[in-house]
Coordinates of C-alpha atoms in Angstrom, one line a residue:
Chain D
M109 CA -2.0 55.4 18.9
H110 CA 0.9 55.3 16.2
P111 CA 3.0 58.1 16.0
I112 CA 2.2 58.8 12.4
D113 CA -1.1 59.3 13.5
W114 CA -0.3 61.6 16.2
I115 CA 1.6 63.7 13.9
I116 CA -1.7 64.2 11.5
I117 CA -3.6 65.3 14.5
G118 CA -0.8 67.8 15.6
V119 CA -0.3 69.1 11.6
Y120 CA -4.1 69.3 11.5
L121 CA -4.7 71.1 14.3
T122 CA -1.4 73.6 13.6
W123 CA -2.9 74.2 9.7
V124 CA -5.9 75.4 10.9
I125 CA -4.5 77.7 14.0
Y126 CA -1.8 79.0 11.5
D127 CA -4.2 80.0 8.9
G128 CA -6.6 81.2 11.2
L129 CA -4.2 83.8 12.8
K130 CA -3.1 84.7 9.0
R131 CA -6.6 85.6 8.2
S132 CA -6.4 88.4 11.3
K133 CA -4.7 90.3 8.5
D134 CA -7.9 90.7 6.7
T135 CA -10.1 91.7 9.3
D136 CA -9.5 95.3 10.5
G137 CA -12.8 96.2 11.2
V138 CA -16.1 95.1 13.0
E139 CA -17.3 94.7 9.1
G140 CA -15.0 92.5 8.2
Y141 CA -14.8 90.7 11.4
F142 CA -18.5 89.4 11.4
L143 CA -18.8 89.5 7.7
A144 CA -16.0 89.2 5.8
G145 CA -16.7 92.8 3.8
R146 CA -19.5 90.5 2.6
S147 CA -17.0 89.4 -0.1
L148 CA -16.8 85.6 0.4
P149 CA -17.2 83.1 -2.9
W150 CA -20.7 80.9 -3.0
W151 CA -18.5 77.9 -3.0
A152 CA -17.0 78.3 0.3
V153 CA -20.0 79.9 2.1
G154 CA -21.7 77.1 1.1
L155 CA -19.2 74.6 2.1
S156 CA -19.2 76.6 5.5
V157 CA -23.0 76.4 5.5
M158 CA -22.8 72.3 5.3
A159 CA -19.6 72.1 8.1
T160 CA -21.6 74.3 10.5
Q161 CA -23.9 72.0 10.4
M162 CA -22.6 69.1 10.1
S163 CA -21.1 68.6 13.8
A164 CA -18.9 65.8 15.2
I165 CA -21.7 64.3 16.9
T166 CA -23.7 64.3 13.5
L167 CA -20.8 62.5 12.1
V168 CA -20.1 59.7 14.8
G169 CA -24.4 59.6 16.0
T170 CA -25.2 59.9 12.3
T171 CA -23.1 56.5 11.7
G172 CA -24.1 54.7 14.6
Q173 CA -27.4 55.4 13.8
G174 CA -26.8 53.6 10.6
Y175 CA -25.5 50.9 12.1
A176 CA -27.8 50.2 15.2
D177 CA -31.1 51.6 12.6
G178 CA -30.2 51.9 9.3
M179 CA -30.8 54.9 6.8
R180 CA -33.9 55.9 8.0
F181 CA -32.7 58.7 9.4
V182 CA -32.2 60.2 6.2
Q183 CA -35.7 60.8 5.9
F184 CA -34.4 64.0 8.8
Y185 CA -33.4 66.1 5.8
F186 CA -36.7 65.6 3.0
G187 CA -37.0 69.1 3.8
L188 CA -34.2 70.7 3.6
P189 CA -34.2 71.2 -0.1
V190 CA -37.8 73.0 -0.4
A191 CA -36.6 74.7 2.7
M192 CA -33.8 76.4 1.7
I193 CA -35.5 77.9 -2.0
I194 CA -38.2 79.4 0.5
L195 CA -35.1 80.8 2.1
S196 CA -34.1 82.1 -1.1
V197 CA -36.9 83.9 -2.5
T198 CA -37.4 85.4 1.3
L199 CA -35.0 85.9 4.2
V200 CA -31.9 85.7 2.0
P201 CA -32.5 88.8 -0.1
F202 CA -34.4 90.3 2.6
F203 CA -31.4 90.3 5.4
Y204 CA -28.8 90.9 2.7
R205 CA -30.5 93.9 1.1
A206 CA -31.2 94.9 5.0
K207 CA -27.6 95.0 5.3
V208 CA -27.9 94.0 8.9
F209 CA -25.0 91.8 10.8
T210 CA -27.8 89.9 13.1
A211 CA -30.9 88.6 12.0
Y212 CA -32.7 89.5 14.9
E213 CA -31.6 93.5 14.4
Y214 CA -33.8 93.8 11.6
L215 CA -36.8 92.4 14.8
E216 CA -36.2 96.1 15.9
R217 CA -36.9 98.0 12.4
R218 CA -39.9 96.0 12.6
F219 CA -40.9 95.8 15.5
D220 CA -39.5 97.0 18.6
T221 CA -36.2 97.5 20.8
K222 CA -37.7 94.3 22.9
T223 CA -38.3 91.6 20.4
R224 CA -35.2 92.1 19.0
A225 CA -33.4 91.4 22.9
L226 CA -35.7 88.9 23.4
A227 CA -34.6 87.0 19.7
G228 CA -30.8 88.0 20.6
L229 CA -31.1 86.4 24.0
L230 CA -33.1 83.4 23.2
F231 CA -29.8 82.5 21.0
L232 CA -27.5 84.1 23.2
V233 CA -29.0 81.2 26.1
S234 CA -29.7 78.3 23.8
R235 CA -26.7 78.5 21.5
G236 CA -24.1 79.3 24.3
L237 CA -24.7 76.1 26.3
A238 CA -25.5 74.0 23.4
V239 CA -21.3 74.9 22.1
G240 CA -20.7 73.7 25.0
V241 CA -22.7 70.2 24.7
I242 CA -20.9 70.5 20.6
I243 CA -17.6 70.5 22.5
S244 CA -18.8 67.8 25.4
A245 CA -19.9 65.1 23.4
P246 CA -17.2 64.2 21.2
A247 CA -14.8 65.0 23.9
V248 CA -16.6 62.4 25.9
V249 CA -16.5 60.4 23.0
L250 CA -13.2 60.5 22.0
S251 CA -11.7 60.2 25.5
I252 CA -13.2 57.2 26.3
V253 CA -12.7 55.3 23.4
L254 CA -8.5 56.8 22.9
G255 CA -7.7 56.8 26.2
W256 CA -7.1 60.2 26.6
N257 CA -8.2 62.5 29.6
L258 CA -11.7 64.5 29.0
A259 CA -10.2 67.4 29.8
F260 CA -7.3 67.7 27.9
T261 CA -10.0 66.1 24.9
A262 CA -12.4 69.4 25.0
L263 CA -9.5 72.0 25.7
A264 CA -8.0 70.1 22.3
I265 CA -11.4 70.8 20.3
G266 CA -12.1 74.0 22.3
V267 CA -8.4 76.1 22.6
P268 CA -7.3 75.9 19.0
T269 CA -11.1 76.6 17.5
T270 CA -11.4 79.5 20.3
L271 CA -8.3 80.7 19.2
Y272 CA -8.6 80.7 15.5
T273 CA -12.2 82.2 15.6
M274 CA -11.1 84.8 17.9
F275 CA -8.3 86.2 15.8
G276 CA -9.6 85.7 12.5
G277 CA -12.7 86.6 12.7
V278 CA -15.5 84.9 10.2
Q279 CA -12.6 84.8 7.2
A280 CA -10.8 81.9 9.2
V281 CA -14.1 80.6 10.4
T282 CA -15.0 80.1 6.7
W283 CA -11.9 79.2 5.4
A284 CA -11.0 76.5 7.7
D285 CA -14.6 75.4 7.3
V286 CA -13.4 74.8 3.6
K287 CA -10.6 73.2 4.6
Q288 CA -12.2 70.9 7.6
M289 CA -15.0 69.6 5.2
V290 CA -12.2 68.4 2.6
V291 CA -11.5 66.2 5.5
I292 CA -14.4 64.8 6.9
V293 CA -15.7 64.1 3.3
G294 CA -11.7 62.8 2.4
G295 CA -12.1 60.9 5.7
M296 CA -15.1 59.2 5.3
A297 CA -14.2 58.4 1.4
A298 CA -11.4 56.6 2.8
A299 CA -13.4 54.7 6.0
V300 CA -15.9 53.8 2.8
C301 CA -13.0 52.1 1.0
V302 CA -11.8 50.1 4.0
L303 CA -15.0 48.5 4.6
I304 CA -15.5 47.7 1.0
L305 CA -12.1 46.1 0.8
G306 CA -12.7 44.3 4.3
L307 CA -15.3 42.3 3.1
P308 CA -14.4 38.7 3.2
D309 CA -13.0 37.3 0.2
G310 CA -15.7 36.1 -2.0
V311 CA -18.5 38.3 -0.8
G312 CA -19.1 41.2 -2.8
L313 CA -20.8 44.9 -1.7
G314 CA -24.5 43.9 -3.6
E315 CA -24.1 40.6 -1.6
A316 CA -23.4 42.0 1.8
L317 CA -26.2 44.8 1.4
H318 CA -28.8 42.4 0.6
V319 CA -27.6 41.0 4.2
A320 CA -27.8 43.8 5.6
G321 CA -31.2 44.8 4.0
A322 CA -32.7 41.5 5.8
T323 CA -32.2 43.6 9.1
G324 CA -34.5 46.8 7.8
R325 CA -31.1 48.7 7.8
L326 CA -31.4 50.0 4.5
T327 CA -34.7 51.2 4.4
T328 CA -34.9 54.9 3.7
I329 CA -38.6 55.8 3.1
D330 CA -41.3 55.2 5.6
F331 CA -44.7 56.8 4.5
S332 CA -46.4 55.9 7.3
L333 CA -48.6 59.2 8.7
D334 CA -47.3 59.2 12.6
F335 CA -47.0 62.7 14.3
T336 CA -45.2 60.3 17.1
E337 CA -42.6 59.4 14.4
T338 CA -39.5 61.4 14.2
Y339 CA -38.0 59.7 10.4
T340 CA -40.9 59.3 8.3
F341 CA -41.5 61.0 4.6
W342 CA -44.1 63.0 5.8
S343 CA -42.5 64.1 9.4
G344 CA -39.1 64.7 7.3
L345 CA -41.0 67.0 4.6
L346 CA -43.5 68.3 6.0
G347 CA -41.9 69.3 9.8
G348 CA -38.8 69.1 8.3
V349 CA -39.7 72.0 6.0
F350 CA -40.3 74.6 9.2
L351 CA -37.5 73.1 11.3
M352 CA -34.9 73.9 8.5
L353 CA -36.8 77.5 7.5
G354 CA -36.3 77.8 11.8
Y355 CA -32.6 77.4 11.7
F356 CA -31.0 78.1 8.4
G357 CA -33.4 81.6 8.0
C358 CA -33.1 82.9 12.3
D359 CA -29.7 80.9 13.7
Q360 CA -27.8 84.0 13.5
S361 CA -24.8 80.9 13.1
Q362 CA -26.4 79.9 9.2
V363 CA -27.3 83.2 8.8
Q364 CA -24.0 84.8 9.4
R365 CA -22.6 82.3 6.5
Y366 CA -24.7 83.7 3.4
L367 CA -24.5 87.4 4.7
T368 CA -21.1 86.8 4.3
A369 CA -21.0 86.3 0.3
Q370 CA -20.6 88.7 -2.5
S371 CA -23.9 89.1 -3.5
V372 CA -27.7 88.1 -2.8
D373 CA -27.3 85.8 -5.2
A374 CA -23.7 84.3 -3.8
G375 CA -25.5 83.9 -0.7
R376 CA -28.7 81.9 -2.9
R377 CA -26.1 79.5 -4.4
S378 CA -24.5 78.9 -1.2
L379 CA -27.7 77.8 0.6
L380 CA -28.6 75.5 -3.1
M381 CA -25.1 73.9 -2.7
S382 CA -26.7 72.4 0.2
A383 CA -30.0 71.8 -0.9
F384 CA -28.4 69.6 -3.7
W385 CA -25.9 68.1 -1.5
K386 CA -26.9 67.6 2.0
I387 CA -29.7 64.5 1.3
P388 CA -26.8 62.2 -0.6
L389 CA -24.2 63.5 1.6
Q390 CA -26.2 62.0 4.5
A391 CA -27.1 58.9 2.6
M392 CA -23.5 58.1 2.7
I393 CA -22.8 58.9 6.2
L394 CA -25.4 56.7 7.0
L395 CA -24.7 54.0 4.2
T396 CA -20.9 54.2 5.8
G397 CA -22.5 53.1 9.6
V398 CA -24.7 50.2 7.5
L399 CA -21.3 49.5 6.1
V400 CA -19.8 49.4 9.4
F401 CA -22.4 47.2 10.6
V402 CA -21.8 44.6 7.7
F403 CA -17.9 44.6 8.4
Y404 CA -18.8 43.4 11.8
L405 CA -21.1 40.8 10.2
F406 CA -18.1 38.9 9.8
H407 CA -15.3 40.6 12.1
E408 CA -16.3 40.0 15.6
P409 CA -17.1 43.1 17.2
P410 CA -16.8 43.9 21.0
M411 CA -19.6 43.6 22.5
L412 CA -20.4 46.9 24.0
F413 CA -18.7 49.4 22.1
N414 CA -18.4 52.1 24.6
A415 CA -16.3 50.8 27.7
A416 CA -16.9 53.6 30.0
H417 CA -17.7 51.4 32.7
E418 CA -16.4 48.0 31.9
G419 CA -13.7 48.0 35.0
E420 CA -16.1 49.3 37.1
I421 CA -18.4 45.8 36.1
R422 CA -15.4 43.1 35.9
A423 CA -14.7 44.3 39.1
G424 CA -18.0 44.2 40.4
A425 CA -20.3 41.7 42.0
R426 CA -22.0 41.1 39.0
A427 CA -18.9 40.2 37.1
A428 CA -19.8 36.3 36.1
E429 CA -22.8 37.6 34.8
F430 CA -21.3 40.1 32.4
T431 CA -18.7 37.3 31.4
Q432 CA -21.7 35.0 31.0
L433 CA -23.2 37.5 28.1
E434 CA -20.1 37.9 26.7
T435 CA -19.5 34.1 25.8
Q436 CA -23.5 34.3 24.3
F437 CA -22.7 37.1 22.3
H438 CA -19.7 35.3 20.9
T439 CA -21.9 32.0 20.0
A440 CA -24.5 34.1 18.5
F441 CA -21.8 36.4 16.8
E442 CA -20.9 32.9 15.1
D443 CA -24.2 31.9 14.6
R444 CA -24.9 35.4 12.8
R445 CA -22.0 35.3 10.5
E446 CA -22.7 31.4 10.0
A447 CA -26.4 32.3 8.8
A448 CA -25.3 35.5 6.8
D449 CA -23.0 33.1 4.9
Q450 CA -25.5 30.6 4.4
M451 CA -27.5 33.7 2.7
I452 CA -25.4 34.9 0.5
A453 CA -24.7 31.5 -0.9
A454 CA -28.4 30.6 -1.5
R455 CA -28.8 34.2 -3.3
R456 CA -25.6 33.2 -5.7
V457 CA -27.7 30.1 -6.5
G458 CA -30.7 31.8 -6.6
D459 CA -33.1 29.4 -5.1
A460 CA -35.8 31.4 -4.0
V461 CA -37.1 29.0 -0.8
A462 CA -33.1 28.5 0.3
I463 CA -32.8 32.2 0.0
A464 CA -36.2 32.9 2.3
D465 CA -35.2 30.2 4.6
T466 CA -31.5 31.9 5.3
R467 CA -32.8 34.9 5.5
D468 CA -35.4 34.2 8.3
R469 CA -32.3 32.1 10.0
F470 CA -30.4 35.2 9.6
V471 CA -33.1 38.0 11.3
D472 CA -33.3 35.6 13.9
S473 CA -29.5 35.5 14.5
Q474 CA -29.4 39.3 14.3
A475 CA -32.3 39.5 16.6
Q476 CA -30.4 37.3 19.1
V477 CA -27.2 39.3 19.1
A478 CA -29.0 42.4 19.1
D479 CA -31.2 41.2 22.6
I480 CA -27.7 40.3 24.7
R481 CA -26.7 43.7 24.0
A482 CA -29.5 44.7 25.2
G483 CA -29.5 42.6 28.4
A484 CA -25.1 43.9 28.6
V485 CA -26.7 47.7 28.3
D486 CA -29.7 47.6 30.9
L487 CA -26.4 45.6 33.5
V488 CA -23.9 48.1 32.5
R489 CA -27.0 51.1 33.8
E490 CA -27.9 48.9 36.7
V491 CA -24.2 48.2 38.0
S492 CA -23.0 51.9 37.1
G493 CA -26.8 53.8 37.7
D494 CA -25.8 55.3 34.5
T495 CA -29.2 55.4 33.5
A496 CA -28.5 57.7 30.1
F497 CA -26.1 55.0 29.0
T498 CA -26.1 54.1 25.8
D499 CA -23.3 52.7 22.7
V500 CA -24.6 53.9 19.2
N501 CA -22.2 57.2 19.8
Y502 CA -19.1 55.2 19.7
V503 CA -19.3 52.3 17.3
F504 CA -18.0 54.4 14.2
P505 CA -15.0 55.8 16.5
T506 CA -14.1 52.0 18.0
F507 CA -14.0 50.9 14.2
I508 CA -11.6 54.0 13.4
T509 CA -9.0 53.4 16.3
T510 CA -9.7 49.2 16.0
R511 CA -10.0 47.9 12.6
L512 CA -8.3 50.9 10.1
P513 CA -4.4 51.3 9.2
V514 CA -2.1 54.0 10.6
G515 CA -2.3 56.9 9.1
L516 CA -5.7 57.1 8.7
V517 CA -6.8 57.2 12.1
G518 CA -5.3 60.4 12.2
L519 CA -7.3 61.1 9.4
L520 CA -10.6 60.2 10.5
I521 CA -9.8 61.2 14.3
A522 CA -8.7 64.8 12.4
A523 CA -11.9 64.5 10.5
V524 CA -14.2 64.5 13.9
L525 CA -12.3 67.2 15.6
A526 CA -13.0 69.0 12.2
A527 CA -16.5 68.1 12.4
A528 CA -16.5 69.6 15.9
M529 CA -14.5 72.6 15.5
S530 CA -16.6 74.0 12.3
S531 CA -19.9 73.9 14.3
I532 CA -17.7 75.6 17.7
A533 CA -16.0 78.4 15.4
A534 CA -19.3 79.3 13.5
E535 CA -21.1 79.2 16.8
L536 CA -18.3 81.1 18.5
N537 CA -18.4 83.8 15.8
A538 CA -22.0 84.2 16.0
L539 CA -22.3 84.6 19.6
S540 CA -20.0 87.5 18.9
A541 CA -22.0 89.3 16.4
T542 CA -25.3 89.2 18.7
S543 CA -23.7 89.8 21.9
V544 CA -21.7 92.9 20.6
M545 CA -24.5 94.2 18.2
D546 CA -27.6 93.4 19.8
F547 CA -26.9 94.1 23.3
Y548 CA -23.2 95.8 23.5
R549 CA -23.4 98.3 20.7
R550 CA -27.3 99.1 21.2
H551 CA -27.6 99.2 24.5
L552 CA -23.8 100.0 26.2
R553 CA -21.1 102.2 23.4
P554 CA -23.7 103.0 20.4
E555 CA -21.4 105.4 19.6
A556 CA -17.5 103.9 20.0
T557 CA -14.6 103.4 17.5
D558 CA -15.4 100.5 14.7
R559 CA -11.6 99.9 16.3
H560 CA -13.0 99.7 19.5
Y561 CA -16.1 97.5 18.7
L562 CA -13.1 95.0 16.7
F563 CA -11.7 94.8 20.4
V564 CA -14.7 94.2 22.4
S565 CA -16.0 91.2 19.5
K566 CA -12.3 89.4 19.5
V567 CA -12.8 89.7 23.4
T568 CA -16.5 89.0 23.4
T569 CA -15.3 85.7 21.0
A570 CA -12.8 84.4 23.8
F571 CA -15.0 84.6 26.2
W572 CA -17.5 82.6 24.6
G573 CA -15.0 80.1 24.0
V574 CA -13.6 79.9 27.4
F575 CA -17.3 79.9 28.8
A576 CA -18.2 76.7 26.4
T577 CA -15.1 75.1 26.8
G578 CA -15.7 75.6 30.6
F579 CA -19.5 74.3 30.1
A580 CA -18.1 71.2 28.6
L581 CA -16.3 69.9 30.8
Y582 CA -18.9 70.4 33.4
A583 CA -22.1 68.7 30.7
A584 CA -19.8 66.3 30.3
N585 CA -21.1 64.2 33.2
L586 CA -24.5 65.3 33.1
G587 CA -26.1 63.2 30.7
S588 CA -29.4 64.5 30.9
L589 CA -28.5 68.2 31.0
I590 CA -27.1 67.3 27.7
E591 CA -30.5 66.6 26.5
V592 CA -32.3 69.3 28.2
V593 CA -29.5 71.9 25.8
N594 CA -30.6 70.2 22.6
R595 CA -34.5 70.7 23.4
V596 CA -34.0 74.2 23.7
G597 CA -33.6 74.4 20.1
S598 CA -36.9 72.7 19.3
Y599 CA -38.6 75.4 21.7
F600 CA -36.9 78.4 20.2
Y601 CA -36.7 78.0 16.1
G602 CA -40.3 77.3 15.9
S603 CA -41.3 80.2 17.3
L604 CA -38.4 82.7 16.1
L605 CA -39.6 81.1 12.3
G606 CA -42.8 83.0 13.5
V607 CA -41.8 86.0 14.9
F608 CA -39.8 86.4 11.4
V609 CA -43.3 85.2 9.0
L610 CA -44.7 88.2 11.2
A611 CA -42.0 90.4 9.9
I612 CA -42.2 90.0 6.6
A613 CA -45.7 88.4 5.7
V614 CA -47.9 90.2 7.8
P615 CA -47.9 94.0 7.8
R616 CA -50.9 94.4 10.1
A617 CA -48.8 92.0 12.9
T618 CA -47.9 94.8 16.1
A619 CA -44.9 95.3 17.9
N620 CA -46.3 94.0 20.9
G621 CA -48.1 91.1 19.1
A622 CA -45.0 89.6 17.7
F623 CA -43.3 89.8 21.1
W624 CA -45.7 88.2 23.6
G625 CA -46.8 86.0 20.4
L626 CA -42.9 84.8 20.4
L627 CA -43.6 84.2 24.3
A628 CA -46.8 82.3 23.9
G629 CA -45.4 80.3 20.3
M630 CA -42.4 78.9 23.2
T631 CA -45.0 78.1 26.1
V632 CA -47.6 76.5 23.7
V633 CA -44.7 74.4 22.7
G634 CA -43.8 73.4 25.9
L635 CA -46.8 72.3 26.8
V636 CA -47.2 70.0 23.8
E637 CA -44.2 68.9 25.0
V638 CA -45.4 67.6 28.3
T639 CA -48.9 66.6 27.1
S640 CA -48.2 64.9 24.1
E641 CA -46.3 62.5 22.3
I642 CA -46.2 63.6 18.9
S643 CA -42.3 64.2 17.6
F644 CA -40.3 67.3 18.3
I645 CA -40.1 67.6 15.0
W646 CA -43.3 69.1 14.8
Y647 CA -42.8 71.5 17.4
N648 CA -41.5 74.0 15.0
V649 CA -44.6 74.1 13.4
V650 CA -46.6 74.4 16.4
G651 CA -44.3 77.2 17.7
A652 CA -44.6 78.8 14.0
V653 CA -48.4 79.1 14.0
A654 CA -49.0 79.5 18.0
V655 CA -46.6 82.4 17.4
V656 CA -48.5 83.5 14.7
A657 CA -51.7 82.9 16.0
V658 CA -51.3 84.7 19.1
A659 CA -50.3 88.0 17.5
L660 CA -52.1 88.1 15.3
V661 CA -55.1 88.3 17.6
L662 CA -53.2 90.6 19.8
S663 CA -52.6 92.6 16.7
V664 CA -56.3 93.0 15.9
L665 CA -57.3 94.0 19.5
R666 CA -54.7 96.0 20.4
P667 CA -53.9 98.2 16.2
S668 CA -50.4 100.2 16.7
P669 CA -51.6 103.7 16.7
A670 CA -50.1 104.3 13.1
K671 CA -52.6 101.5 11.7
A672 CA -55.4 102.0 14.5
Chain O
M167 CA -43.3 100.7 23.8
S168 CA -40.6 101.0 20.9
Q169 CA -37.7 102.3 22.0
A170 CA -35.8 105.0 19.6
T171 CA -33.7 103.3 16.8
P172 CA -30.0 104.2 17.3
P173 CA -28.1 106.0 15.0
H174 CA -26.3 103.3 13.5
I175 CA -29.0 101.3 12.5
V176 CA -31.1 102.8 9.3
G177 CA -33.8 101.9 7.9
V178 CA -37.6 102.3 9.1
S179 CA -40.2 100.2 10.8
E180 CA -41.2 98.3 7.2
S181 CA -42.5 95.0 5.7
P182 CA -40.8 94.1 2.5
R183 CA -42.1 92.3 -0.2
V184 CA -42.2 88.7 0.6
F185 CA -41.5 86.9 -2.0
D186 CA -37.9 88.7 -3.2
T187 CA -36.6 86.9 -6.6
R188 CA -34.4 90.1 -7.8
G189 CA -30.8 89.8 -8.3
D190 CA -28.2 89.2 -11.2
E191 CA -29.1 86.2 -12.3
A192 CA -32.5 84.5 -12.5
F193 CA -32.7 81.3 -10.6
G194 CA -36.1 80.0 -11.5
F195 CA -34.4 77.1 -14.0
V196 CA -31.9 76.6 -10.4
Y197 CA -35.0 76.2 -8.1
V198 CA -36.6 73.6 -10.4
A199 CA -33.5 71.5 -10.6
V200 CA -33.4 71.7 -7.0
V201 CA -36.8 70.3 -6.6
A202 CA -35.8 67.4 -9.8
T203 CA -32.8 66.5 -8.4
E204 CA -34.4 65.9 -4.9
V205 CA -37.4 64.0 -6.7
L206 CA -34.0 61.7 -7.8
V207 CA -32.3 61.6 -4.9
L208 CA -35.3 60.6 -3.6
M209 CA -36.6 57.8 -6.2
G210 CA -33.1 56.4 -6.1
L211 CA -33.4 55.9 -2.1
W212 CA -36.4 54.0 -2.7
C213 CA -35.6 52.1 -5.3
F214 CA -32.1 51.0 -3.3
S215 CA -34.3 50.3 -0.6
R216 CA -36.5 48.3 -2.2
Y217 CA -34.2 46.2 -4.5
F218 CA -32.0 45.6 -1.2
S219 CA -34.6 45.0 1.3
G220 CA -36.7 42.9 -1.3

């Protein structure tokens, strides 16, 4: 990497740490540390909500998805605007008026200590591990693409984030998120400009998109009702509503964002910002991935973007096989480029028969390229034993480091780091809030001074930062474990959503009903996963419905003494 | 089964109103705007998809 790019990354890291440390002056109590004294403007909170949701792996994974699979992933977010409206008239005013520090705090008021403790524990375990993955996933990608040491990369992400979150609290997290969203959106816009300018002379953007459309990559809506498919209109709209309600309504890392807002209305506005912008933003990121695909139609890409095992294969017994695949890939690429040129020429003439013929030829040649890539992936998996090997997440970072001009490389790497750090910081802050408010203050030291809780909160943030960074170094070598950790959220969100539905909408629900319902909901989701093929997006519906059903039955069979 | 509520937690067990639209400003128009925007965005994505994929 060029020294100028290093300087840009260094300036970015110094900036976020310096600003975070500066914010510690505004944090003189535990309410200031976790909730910024409920004083932040809606637009800053709204940007923080969006930044928290967008991790680095979302950024590079989504562009990779756009490259490999197209834009249908955008359907995943179709339920988000509806969920935000529901939250604006239910949980947002509810949490805000209850003056709670954490979402789980209310569960004790409504039910009992054990329900609060179980919900808090689920959050700590699932998000504590997940934040390690949020660090390790981009660290692995960046270390391979940039040739950096893996431990150095994980530390470069984890240490600065822990420092500014620890000292600056939620003020630092939120204002860093605002800057990070600017860096992310600015970096992506710059990448889109380079991609458009990188089209061959005479090839317009519309013509290039028609070529991409021939492969189905611009298909954004699929109306089929298939419960095994994650990315359909109905999965996104119906399953997505429950997923987003669970994530934004019951996950402390998001609840804490809007609890920092100046008023109930400010909290609502901060969520509705996502309702307006999330789908267009995701569509833009996916379209960036499609544009990378278009770019590589005219500029030869590497056969595999993930070069992690390349040295091992070239030095091994099947090196000749790999080289042969590369030769075939080069020929297939040239054939595909020629087919793309012919398709564009046919569209210019407007000859319908020629358009159809050239389109068929292009689709065939694209299939051939895809087959060779799939063969290469299989070869890597067989030789290396890495059965989880994939290269989708490496597409965009490879494009950044090999095709962008000096300066923009640094900006885009900073954008990836910003995406990682914004999510990690919010998680660390929320993990600390739950640890201190739901466990330490509740069970260990209920009567200590505010100054004491502030100190413990900072120590707890540091603990979670060290734990997450340490786990990231460990998780980097455990592909299957990462998948397991990511799936934990699917068990957790829907079931927890069910408990909050009981809390605010079912007056006759008892504490025991809620507690055992929560455990039953997660068990049912686990059984559904093992025994059926339905997509994980529906787990949240299953979990929420199971919790409410089981809790209602238990509440009817054994009503609380007051209601008996 | 419930344990005693600690001193720092105020309030009692109660069910709040399920739908709470109280606030300093009326948000009804904003909610309609969110839904209208989503419908427009989805229609835009569908047209975009049809135009370039056809």
